[in-house]
């Protein structure tokens, strides 16, 4: 199912915004969409009701869920996109990795809420755990994102070989929208191996240009005493339609998007973030 996008939904406005992005990308890349919604039956069973009422309420809940899913399927198919819908069970952080590994999609596209309501919105509170536990790209769409063509894409590079395959997916998207892709690496000023790092970045540039031959690729090697702050300034200045990076084993990703810095980064509240599976 590598020609499929998985879209987990809780039927919220935030999830619906992510679905709009899923439709946009599915049309661009000629992909199918697989919608999935999970019912947490454990919460339902925890209510103090007799078994007969529980059976009736479960049936009603499933029927209502099927109706909502059907409405979303109709919306997607109206764009001439093939679509399927699945009802799962349990918490999203548990069922989605299993569902993803079973179906092997091209990517996951899901909504994420702002930090002020992370504890209240399942689609926001679980995004990070999903990113860490799946092996496919995940596009996280903030509730304040403004849907539009992807004219400018920013890839935060660490000049590893994993970056090349990841940029390949960006080139697929960019080719449809005639987008500019900015490949950026920010190096700490204190680095004792600046020239070696510059060579690594130049080597990556050559490999990418030779492999993809996409004319709208830009490369920037920047230096700063504060890497996260420099990235913040860069993205505020360039205002990309999509930010992308490869998940690292180090805690840089956590500091940048899920740590205390998050609330200071205005762009995070409106810019979709495409995260590729863990690299070196």
PDB file of C-alpha atoms in Angstrom:
ATOM      1  CA  UNK A   1       0.000   0.000   0.000  1.00  0.00           C
ATOM      2  CA  UNK A   2       2.885   2.402  -0.653  1.00  0.00           C
ATOM      3  CA  UNK A   3       0.469   4.317  -2.871  1.00  0.00           C
ATOM      4  CA  UNK A   4      -1.703   5.179   0.148  1.00  0.00           C
ATOM      5  CA  UNK A   5      -1.965   7.981   2.691  1.00  0.00           C
ATOM      6  CA  UNK A   6      -3.212   6.996   6.145  1.00  0.00           C
ATOM      7  CA  UNK A   7      -5.341   9.702   7.741  1.00  0.00           C
ATOM      8  CA  UNK A   8      -6.262   9.122  11.406  1.00  0.00           C
ATOM      9  CA  UNK A   9      -9.266  11.206  12.399  1.00  0.00           C
ATOM     10  CA  UNK A  10     -11.196  12.092  15.522  1.00  0.00           C
ATOM     11  CA  UNK A  11     -13.647  14.140  13.386  1.00  0.00           C
ATOM     12  CA  UNK A  12     -12.419  17.395  14.937  1.00  0.00           C
ATOM     13  CA  UNK A  13     -11.789  20.613  12.993  1.00  0.00           C
ATOM     14  CA  UNK A  14      -8.086  19.986  13.443  1.00  0.00           C
ATOM     15  CA  UNK A  15      -8.376  16.525  11.864  1.00  0.00           C
ATOM     16  CA  UNK A  16     -10.502  17.931   9.043  1.00  0.00           C
ATOM     17  CA  UNK A  17      -7.761  20.463   8.287  1.00  0.00           C
ATOM     18  CA  UNK A  18      -5.285  17.589   8.018  1.00  0.00           C
ATOM     19  CA  UNK A  19      -7.681  15.781   5.683  1.00  0.00           C
ATOM     20  CA  UNK A  20      -7.647  18.781   3.345  1.00  0.00           C
ATOM     21  CA  UNK A  21      -3.866  18.430   3.132  1.00  0.00           C
ATOM     22  CA  UNK A  22      -4.212  14.682   2.569  1.00  0.00           C
ATOM     23  CA  UNK A  23      -6.532  15.371  -0.371  1.00  0.00           C
ATOM     24  CA  UNK A  24      -4.130  17.951  -1.812  1.00  0.00           C
ATOM     25  CA  UNK A  25      -1.150  15.586  -1.634  1.00  0.00           C
ATOM     26  CA  UNK A  26      -3.126  12.525  -2.762  1.00  0.00           C
ATOM     27  CA  UNK A  27      -4.177  14.372  -5.928  1.00  0.00           C
ATOM     28  CA  UNK A  28      -0.630  15.601  -6.552  1.00  0.00           C
ATOM     29  CA  UNK A  29       0.988  12.179  -6.133  1.00  0.00           C
ATOM     30  CA  UNK A  30      -1.915  10.045  -7.376  1.00  0.00           C
ATOM     31  CA  UNK A  31      -2.373   8.287  -4.031  1.00  0.00           C
ATOM     32  CA  UNK A  32      -5.292   6.638  -2.263  1.00  0.00           C
ATOM     33  CA  UNK A  33      -6.457   7.711   1.204  1.00  0.00           C
ATOM     34  CA  UNK A  34      -7.167   5.308   4.031  1.00  0.00           C
ATOM     35  CA  UNK A  35      -9.159   6.937   6.853  1.00  0.00           C
ATOM     36  CA  UNK A  36      -9.030   5.391  10.307  1.00  0.00           C
ATOM     37  CA  UNK A  37     -10.911   6.230  13.481  1.00  0.00           C
ATOM     38  CA  UNK A  38     -10.541   4.448  16.785  1.00  0.00           C
ATOM     39  CA  UNK A  39     -13.222   3.850  19.387  1.00  0.00           C
ATOM     40  CA  UNK A  40     -11.821   3.376  22.876  1.00  0.00           C
ATOM     41  CA  UNK A  41     -14.181   0.650  24.093  1.00  0.00           C
ATOM     42  CA  UNK A  42     -12.324   0.478  27.400  1.00  0.00           C
ATOM     43  CA  UNK A  43     -13.620   3.932  28.303  1.00  0.00           C
ATOM     44  CA  UNK A  44     -17.134   2.912  27.299  1.00  0.00           C
ATOM     45  CA  UNK A  45     -16.949  -0.268  29.360  1.00  0.00           C
ATOM     46  CA  UNK A  46     -15.834   1.707  32.355  1.00  0.00           C
ATOM     47  CA  UNK A  47     -19.170   3.485  32.609  1.00  0.00           C
ATOM     48  CA  UNK A  48     -21.592   2.253  35.245  1.00  0.00           C
ATOM     49  CA  UNK A  49     -24.378   0.787  33.156  1.00  0.00           C
ATOM     50  CA  UNK A  50     -25.924  -2.638  32.848  1.00  0.00           C
ATOM     51  CA  UNK A  51     -24.662  -4.988  30.133  1.00  0.00           C
ATOM     52  CA  UNK A  52     -27.774  -4.623  27.945  1.00  0.00           C
ATOM     53  CA  UNK A  53     -27.452  -0.854  27.823  1.00  0.00           C
ATOM     54  CA  UNK A  54     -23.747  -1.215  27.112  1.00  0.00           C
ATOM     55  CA  UNK A  55     -24.454  -3.367  24.062  1.00  0.00           C
ATOM     56  CA  UNK A  56     -27.026  -0.903  22.764  1.00  0.00           C
ATOM     57  CA  UNK A  57     -24.760   2.098  23.301  1.00  0.00           C
ATOM     58  CA  UNK A  58     -21.858   0.331  21.629  1.00  0.00           C
ATOM     59  CA  UNK A  59     -23.991  -0.396  18.564  1.00  0.00           C
ATOM     60  CA  UNK A  60     -25.183   3.205  18.444  1.00  0.00           C
ATOM     61  CA  UNK A  61     -21.618   4.481  18.720  1.00  0.00           C
ATOM     62  CA  UNK A  62     -20.400   2.227  15.920  1.00  0.00           C
ATOM     63  CA  UNK A  63     -23.334   3.228  13.700  1.00  0.00           C
ATOM     64  CA  UNK A  64     -22.676   6.937  14.311  1.00  0.00           C
ATOM     65  CA  UNK A  65     -18.968   6.440  13.595  1.00  0.00           C
ATOM     66  CA  UNK A  66     -19.694   4.594  10.350  1.00  0.00           C
ATOM     67  CA  UNK A  67     -21.917   7.478   9.236  1.00  0.00           C
ATOM     68  CA  UNK A  68     -19.214  10.054   9.949  1.00  0.00           C
ATOM     69  CA  UNK A  69     -16.624   7.990   8.110  1.00  0.00           C
ATOM     70  CA  UNK A  70     -18.944   7.592   5.135  1.00  0.00           C
ATOM     71  CA  UNK A  71     -19.323  11.369   4.931  1.00  0.00           C
ATOM     72  CA  UNK A  72     -15.538  11.755   4.823  1.00  0.00           C
ATOM     73  CA  UNK A  73     -15.221   9.036   2.182  1.00  0.00           C
ATOM     74  CA  UNK A  74     -17.794  10.855   0.050  1.00  0.00           C
ATOM     75  CA  UNK A  75     -15.848  14.099   0.447  1.00  0.00           C
ATOM     76  CA  UNK A  76     -12.628  12.429  -0.689  1.00  0.00           C
ATOM     77  CA  UNK A  77     -14.166  10.518  -3.594  1.00  0.00           C
ATOM     78  CA  UNK A  78     -15.681  13.772  -4.862  1.00  0.00           C
ATOM     79  CA  UNK A  79     -12.071  14.692  -5.730  1.00  0.00           C
ATOM     80  CA  UNK A  80     -11.714  11.480  -7.792  1.00  0.00           C
ATOM     81  CA  UNK A  81      -9.501   9.941  -5.108  1.00  0.00           C
ATOM     82  CA  UNK A  82      -9.933   6.316  -4.070  1.00  0.00           C
ATOM     83  CA  UNK A  83     -10.673   5.930  -0.383  1.00  0.00           C
ATOM     84  CA  UNK A  84     -11.320   3.329   2.308  1.00  0.00           C
ATOM     85  CA  UNK A  85     -12.346   3.664   5.957  1.00  0.00           C
ATOM     86  CA  UNK A  86     -11.551   1.544   9.005  1.00  0.00           C
ATOM     87  CA  UNK A  87     -12.805   1.535  12.586  1.00  0.00           C
ATOM     88  CA  UNK A  88     -10.069   0.575  15.040  1.00  0.00           C
ATOM     89  CA  UNK A  89     -10.074   0.130  18.796  1.00  0.00           C
ATOM     90  CA  UNK A  90      -8.035   1.703  21.572  1.00  0.00           C
ATOM     91  CA  UNK A  91      -5.745   4.679  22.013  1.00  0.00           C
ATOM     92  CA  UNK A  92      -4.181   6.134  18.886  1.00  0.00           C
ATOM     93  CA  UNK A  93      -0.629   5.736  20.195  1.00  0.00           C
ATOM     94  CA  UNK A  94      -1.237   1.982  20.369  1.00  0.00           C
ATOM     95  CA  UNK A  95      -3.324   1.137  17.299  1.00  0.00           C
ATOM     96  CA  UNK A  96      -1.856   3.537  14.736  1.00  0.00           C
ATOM     97  CA  UNK A  97       1.709   2.133  14.689  1.00  0.00           C
ATOM     98  CA  UNK A  98       0.294  -1.390  14.244  1.00  0.00           C
ATOM     99  CA  UNK A  99      -2.155  -0.217  11.560  1.00  0.00           C
ATOM    100  CA  UNK A 100       0.639   1.643   9.781  1.00  0.00           C
ATOM    101  CA  UNK A 101       3.109  -1.232   9.862  1.00  0.00           C
ATOM    102  CA  UNK A 102       0.434  -3.572   8.509  1.00  0.00           C
ATOM    103  CA  UNK A 103      -0.528  -1.292   5.603  1.00  0.00           C
ATOM    104  CA  UNK A 104       2.888   0.243   4.754  1.00  0.00           C
ATOM    105  CA  UNK A 105       1.588   3.597   3.438  1.00  0.00           C
ATOM    106  CA  UNK A 106       3.446   6.343   1.614  1.00  0.00           C
ATOM    107  CA  UNK A 107       2.862   8.628   4.595  1.00  0.00           C
ATOM    108  CA  UNK A 108       0.602   9.474   7.534  1.00  0.00           C
ATOM    109  CA  UNK A 109      -1.164  12.839   7.576  1.00  0.00           C
ATOM    110  CA  UNK A 110      -2.747  13.859  10.868  1.00  0.00           C
ATOM    111  CA  UNK A 111      -3.731  16.959  12.783  1.00  0.00           C
ATOM    112  CA  UNK A 112      -2.019  18.382  15.821  1.00  0.00           C
ATOM    113  CA  UNK A 113      -3.411  20.983  18.171  1.00  0.00           C
ATOM    114  CA  UNK A 114      -1.687  23.939  19.785  1.00  0.00           C
ATOM    115  CA  UNK A 115       0.274  23.490  23.003  1.00  0.00           C
ATOM    116  CA  UNK A 116      -2.466  25.059  25.117  1.00  0.00           C
ATOM    117  CA  UNK A 117      -4.809  22.170  24.441  1.00  0.00           C
ATOM    118  CA  UNK A 118      -2.472  19.239  23.911  1.00  0.00           C
ATOM    119  CA  UNK A 119      -3.808  17.437  26.945  1.00  0.00           C
ATOM    120  CA  UNK A 120      -7.369  17.728  25.664  1.00  0.00           C
ATOM    121  CA  UNK A 121      -6.954  16.774  21.997  1.00  0.00           C
ATOM    122  CA  UNK A 122      -5.955  13.215  21.184  1.00  0.00           C
ATOM    123  CA  UNK A 123      -4.660  14.160  17.754  1.00  0.00           C
ATOM    124  CA  UNK A 124      -2.212  16.613  19.291  1.00  0.00           C
ATOM    125  CA  UNK A 125      -1.106  14.756  22.397  1.00  0.00           C
ATOM    126  CA  UNK A 126      -0.122  11.613  20.481  1.00  0.00           C
ATOM    127  CA  UNK A 127       1.648  13.094  17.455  1.00  0.00           C
ATOM    128  CA  UNK A 128       5.152  12.871  18.889  1.00  0.00           C
ATOM    129  CA  UNK A 129       4.760   9.288  20.092  1.00  0.00           C
ATOM    130  CA  UNK A 130       3.460   8.309  16.642  1.00  0.00           C
ATOM    131  CA  UNK A 131       6.454   9.931  14.960  1.00  0.00           C
ATOM    132  CA  UNK A 132       8.810   7.917  17.191  1.00  0.00           C
ATOM    133  CA  UNK A 133       7.028   4.588  16.763  1.00  0.00           C
ATOM    134  CA  UNK A 134       6.296   4.405  13.009  1.00  0.00           C
ATOM    135  CA  UNK A 135       8.615   3.837  10.096  1.00  0.00           C
ATOM    136  CA  UNK A 136       6.953   6.044   7.465  1.00  0.00           C
ATOM    137  CA  UNK A 137       6.910   9.826   6.941  1.00  0.00           C
ATOM    138  CA  UNK A 138       4.365  11.687   9.049  1.00  0.00           C
ATOM    139  CA  UNK A 139       2.902  15.050   8.084  1.00  0.00           C
ATOM    140  CA  UNK A 140       1.672  16.860  11.177  1.00  0.00           C
ATOM    141  CA  UNK A 141      -0.820  19.630  10.332  1.00  0.00           C
ATOM    142  CA  UNK A 142      -1.423  22.332  12.967  1.00  0.00           C
ATOM    143  CA  UNK A 143      -4.994  23.470  13.517  1.00  0.00           C
ATOM    144  CA  UNK A 144      -4.031  27.004  12.417  1.00  0.00           C
ATOM    145  CA  UNK A 145      -2.456  25.908   9.129  1.00  0.00           C
ATOM    146  CA  UNK A 146      -3.687  27.723   6.019  1.00  0.00           C
ATOM    147  CA  UNK A 147      -4.159  25.363   3.090  1.00  0.00           C
ATOM    148  CA  UNK A 148      -2.464  26.398  -0.119  1.00  0.00           C
ATOM    149  CA  UNK A 149      -0.144  25.111  -2.801  1.00  0.00           C
ATOM    150  CA  UNK A 150       3.304  24.139  -1.537  1.00  0.00           C
ATOM    151  CA  UNK A 151       5.320  26.947  -3.131  1.00  0.00           C
ATOM    152  CA  UNK A 152       8.231  26.903  -0.657  1.00  0.00           C
ATOM    153  CA  UNK A 153       9.479  23.802   1.165  1.00  0.00           C
ATOM    154  CA  UNK A 154      12.227  23.918   3.795  1.00  0.00           C
ATOM    155  CA  UNK A 155      14.255  20.801   4.580  1.00  0.00           C
ATOM    156  CA  UNK A 156      16.414  20.928   7.725  1.00  0.00           C
ATOM    157  CA  UNK A 157      19.377  18.792   6.717  1.00  0.00           C
ATOM    158  CA  UNK A 158      21.976  17.024   8.797  1.00  0.00           C
ATOM    159  CA  UNK A 159      23.851  15.980   5.619  1.00  0.00           C
ATOM    160  CA  UNK A 160      23.282  12.269   6.185  1.00  0.00           C
ATOM    161  CA  UNK A 161      22.500   9.754   3.437  1.00  0.00           C
ATOM    162  CA  UNK A 162      18.966   9.430   4.854  1.00  0.00           C
ATOM    163  CA  UNK A 163      18.419  13.023   3.761  1.00  0.00           C
ATOM    164  CA  UNK A 164      18.687  12.035   0.096  1.00  0.00           C
ATOM    165  CA  UNK A 165      15.745   9.608   0.134  1.00  0.00           C
ATOM    166  CA  UNK A 166      13.694  12.075   2.182  1.00  0.00           C
ATOM    167  CA  UNK A 167      14.347  14.910  -0.254  1.00  0.00           C
ATOM    168  CA  UNK A 168      13.212  12.556  -2.996  1.00  0.00           C
ATOM    169  CA  UNK A 169       9.695  12.616  -1.539  1.00  0.00           C
ATOM    170  CA  UNK A 170       9.850  16.417  -1.308  1.00  0.00           C
ATOM    171  CA  UNK A 171      10.861  16.544  -4.971  1.00  0.00           C
ATOM    172  CA  UNK A 172       7.790  14.444  -5.834  1.00  0.00           C
ATOM    173  CA  UNK A 173       5.577  17.009  -4.114  1.00  0.00           C
ATOM    174  CA  UNK A 174       7.527  20.014  -5.408  1.00  0.00           C
ATOM    175  CA  UNK A 175       7.414  18.796  -9.009  1.00  0.00           C
ATOM    176  CA  UNK A 176       3.620  18.965  -9.009  1.00  0.00           C
ATOM    177  CA  UNK A 177       3.439  22.470  -7.509  1.00  0.00           C
ATOM    178  CA  UNK A 178       6.636  23.846  -9.099  1.00  0.00           C
ATOM    179  CA  UNK A 179       7.884  24.484  -5.567  1.00  0.00           C
ATOM    180  CA  UNK A 180      11.205  25.807  -4.344  1.00  0.00           C
ATOM    181  CA  UNK A 181      13.030  23.466  -1.942  1.00  0.00           C
ATOM    182  CA  UNK A 182      15.458  25.104   0.489  1.00  0.00           C
ATOM    183  CA  UNK A 183      17.893  22.545   1.942  1.00  0.00           C
ATOM    184  CA  UNK A 184      19.335  24.121   5.075  1.00  0.00           C
ATOM    185  CA  UNK A 185      21.890  23.083   7.667  1.00  0.00           C
ATOM    186  CA  UNK A 186      22.802  25.286  10.623  1.00  0.00           C
ATOM    187  CA  UNK A 187      26.232  24.637  12.103  1.00  0.00           C
ATOM    188  CA  UNK A 188      27.268  25.824  15.534  1.00  0.00           C
ATOM    189  CA  UNK A 189      29.937  28.541  15.402  1.00  0.00           C
ATOM    190  CA  UNK A 190      31.952  26.685  18.012  1.00  0.00           C
ATOM    191  CA  UNK A 191      32.446  23.682  15.736  1.00  0.00           C
ATOM    192  CA  UNK A 192      36.133  22.818  15.390  1.00  0.00           C
ATOM    193  CA  UNK A 193      35.552  21.101  12.059  1.00  0.00           C
ATOM    194  CA  UNK A 194      33.840  23.796   9.978  1.00  0.00           C
ATOM    195  CA  UNK A 195      35.689  23.003   6.780  1.00  0.00           C
ATOM    196  CA  UNK A 196      34.966  19.304   7.094  1.00  0.00           C
ATOM    197  CA  UNK A 197      31.282  20.053   7.683  1.00  0.00           C
ATOM    198  CA  UNK A 198      31.221  22.397   4.707  1.00  0.00           C
ATOM    199  CA  UNK A 199      32.675  19.598   2.565  1.00  0.00           C
ATOM    200  CA  UNK A 200      30.072  17.130   3.836  1.00  0.00           C
ATOM    201  CA  UNK A 201      27.302  19.579   2.965  1.00  0.00           C
ATOM    202  CA  UNK A 202      28.794  20.245  -0.494  1.00  0.00           C
ATOM    203  CA  UNK A 203      29.050  16.500  -1.106  1.00  0.00           C
ATOM    204  CA  UNK A 204      25.393  16.054  -0.150  1.00  0.00           C
ATOM    205  CA  UNK A 205      24.461  18.916  -2.496  1.00  0.00           C
ATOM    206  CA  UNK A 206      26.211  17.208  -5.411  1.00  0.00           C
ATOM    207  CA  UNK A 207      24.555  13.844  -4.691  1.00  0.00           C
ATOM    208  CA  UNK A 208      21.083  15.412  -4.501  1.00  0.00           C
ATOM    209  CA  UNK A 209      21.538  17.490  -7.651  1.00  0.00           C
ATOM    210  CA  UNK A 210      22.846  14.492  -9.597  1.00  0.00           C
ATOM    211  CA  UNK A 211      20.076  12.175  -8.409  1.00  0.00           C
ATOM    212  CA  UNK A 212      17.028  14.410  -8.841  1.00  0.00           C
ATOM    213  CA  UNK A 213      17.987  17.093 -11.386  1.00  0.00           C
ATOM    214  CA  UNK A 214      15.297  19.382  -9.970  1.00  0.00           C
ATOM    215  CA  UNK A 215      15.990  22.985 -10.918  1.00  0.00           C
ATOM    216  CA  UNK A 216      14.375  24.641  -7.890  1.00  0.00           C
ATOM    217  CA  UNK A 217      16.720  23.274  -5.233  1.00  0.00           C
ATOM    218  CA  UNK A 218      18.575  25.795  -3.054  1.00  0.00           C
ATOM    219  CA  UNK A 219      21.254  24.931  -0.478  1.00  0.00           C
ATOM    220  CA  UNK A 220      22.245  26.989   2.559  1.00  0.00           C
ATOM    221  CA  UNK A 221      24.913  26.260   5.155  1.00  0.00           C
ATOM    222  CA  UNK A 222      24.445  28.706   8.024  1.00  0.00           C
ATOM    223  CA  UNK A 223      26.480  29.358  11.173  1.00  0.00           C
ATOM    224  CA  UNK A 224      25.217  30.460  14.573  1.00  0.00           C
ATOM    225  CA  UNK A 225      25.986  30.271  18.287  1.00  0.00           C
ATOM    226  CA  UNK A 226      22.374  29.197  18.821  1.00  0.00           C
ATOM    227  CA  UNK A 227      21.212  26.657  16.236  1.00  0.00           C
ATOM    228  CA  UNK A 228      17.555  26.506  17.301  1.00  0.00           C
ATOM    229  CA  UNK A 229      17.240  30.292  17.423  1.00  0.00           C
ATOM    230  CA  UNK A 230      18.850  30.637  13.981  1.00  0.00           C
ATOM    231  CA  UNK A 231      16.373  28.154  12.536  1.00  0.00           C
ATOM    232  CA  UNK A 232      13.538  30.072  14.131  1.00  0.00           C
ATOM    233  CA  UNK A 233      14.714  33.313  12.527  1.00  0.00           C
ATOM    234  CA  UNK A 234      15.248  31.624   9.159  1.00  0.00           C
ATOM    235  CA  UNK A 235      11.754  30.166   9.054  1.00  0.00           C
ATOM    236  CA  UNK A 236      10.119  33.373  10.256  1.00  0.00           C
ATOM    237  CA  UNK A 237      11.936  35.238   7.444  1.00  0.00           C
ATOM    238  CA  UNK A 238      11.231  32.728   4.657  1.00  0.00           C
ATOM    239  CA  UNK A 239       7.724  31.655   5.799  1.00  0.00           C
ATOM    240  CA  UNK A 240       7.743  28.180   4.159  1.00  0.00           C
ATOM    241  CA  UNK A 241       4.560  26.241   3.372  1.00  0.00           C
ATOM    242  CA  UNK A 242       6.136  23.084   4.755  1.00  0.00           C
ATOM    243  CA  UNK A 243       9.003  22.302   7.127  1.00  0.00           C
ATOM    244  CA  UNK A 244      10.655  18.902   6.851  1.00  0.00           C
ATOM    245  CA  UNK A 245      13.409  16.979   8.611  1.00  0.00           C
ATOM    246  CA  UNK A 246      14.603  13.478   9.410  1.00  0.00           C
ATOM    247  CA  UNK A 247      13.988  12.293  12.960  1.00  0.00           C
ATOM    248  CA  UNK A 248      17.296  11.948  14.802  1.00  0.00           C
ATOM    249  CA  UNK A 249      18.356   9.729  17.663  1.00  0.00           C
ATOM    250  CA  UNK A 250      19.585  12.818  19.466  1.00  0.00           C
ATOM    251  CA  UNK A 251      17.179  15.071  21.371  1.00  0.00           C
ATOM    252  CA  UNK A 252      17.458  17.987  18.898  1.00  0.00           C
ATOM    253  CA  UNK A 253      13.998  17.276  17.496  1.00  0.00           C
ATOM    254  CA  UNK A 254      12.468  17.251  20.977  1.00  0.00           C
ATOM    255  CA  UNK A 255      14.082  20.577  21.857  1.00  0.00           C
ATOM    256  CA  UNK A 256      13.053  22.183  18.591  1.00  0.00           C
ATOM    257  CA  UNK A 257       9.413  21.167  18.349  1.00  0.00           C
ATOM    258  CA  UNK A 258       8.286  19.679  21.672  1.00  0.00           C
ATOM    259  CA  UNK A 259      10.382  21.406  24.303  1.00  0.00           C
ATOM    260  CA  UNK A 260      10.136  24.801  25.974  1.00  0.00           C
ATOM    261  CA  UNK A 261      11.157  26.482  22.721  1.00  0.00           C
ATOM    262  CA  UNK A 262       7.891  25.437  21.078  1.00  0.00           C
ATOM    263  CA  UNK A 263       5.832  28.232  22.600  1.00  0.00           C
ATOM    264  CA  UNK A 264       8.367  30.798  21.349  1.00  0.00           C
ATOM    265  CA  UNK A 265       8.218  29.591  17.749  1.00  0.00           C
ATOM    266  CA  UNK A 266       5.331  31.371  16.043  1.00  0.00           C
ATOM    267  CA  UNK A 267       5.727  29.424  12.814  1.00  0.00           C
ATOM    268  CA  UNK A 268       5.032  26.122  14.578  1.00  0.00           C
ATOM    269  CA  UNK A 269       1.427  27.171  15.129  1.00  0.00           C
ATOM    270  CA  UNK A 270       0.644  27.360  11.419  1.00  0.00           C
ATOM    271  CA  UNK A 271       3.236  25.458   9.348  1.00  0.00           C
ATOM    272  CA  UNK A 272       2.830  21.734   8.581  1.00  0.00           C
ATOM    273  CA  UNK A 273       5.774  19.604   9.655  1.00  0.00           C
ATOM    274  CA  UNK A 274       6.833  16.543   7.626  1.00  0.00           C
ATOM    275  CA  UNK A 275       9.003  14.185   9.697  1.00  0.00           C
ATOM    276  CA  UNK A 276      10.814  11.242   8.135  1.00  0.00           C
ATOM    277  CA  UNK A 277      11.695   8.053  10.072  1.00  0.00           C
ATOM    278  CA  UNK A 278      14.715   8.023  12.338  1.00  0.00           C
ATOM    279  CA  UNK A 279      18.068   8.538  10.687  1.00  0.00           C
ATOM    280  CA  UNK A 280      21.625   8.366  12.045  1.00  0.00           C
TER     281      UNK A 280
END
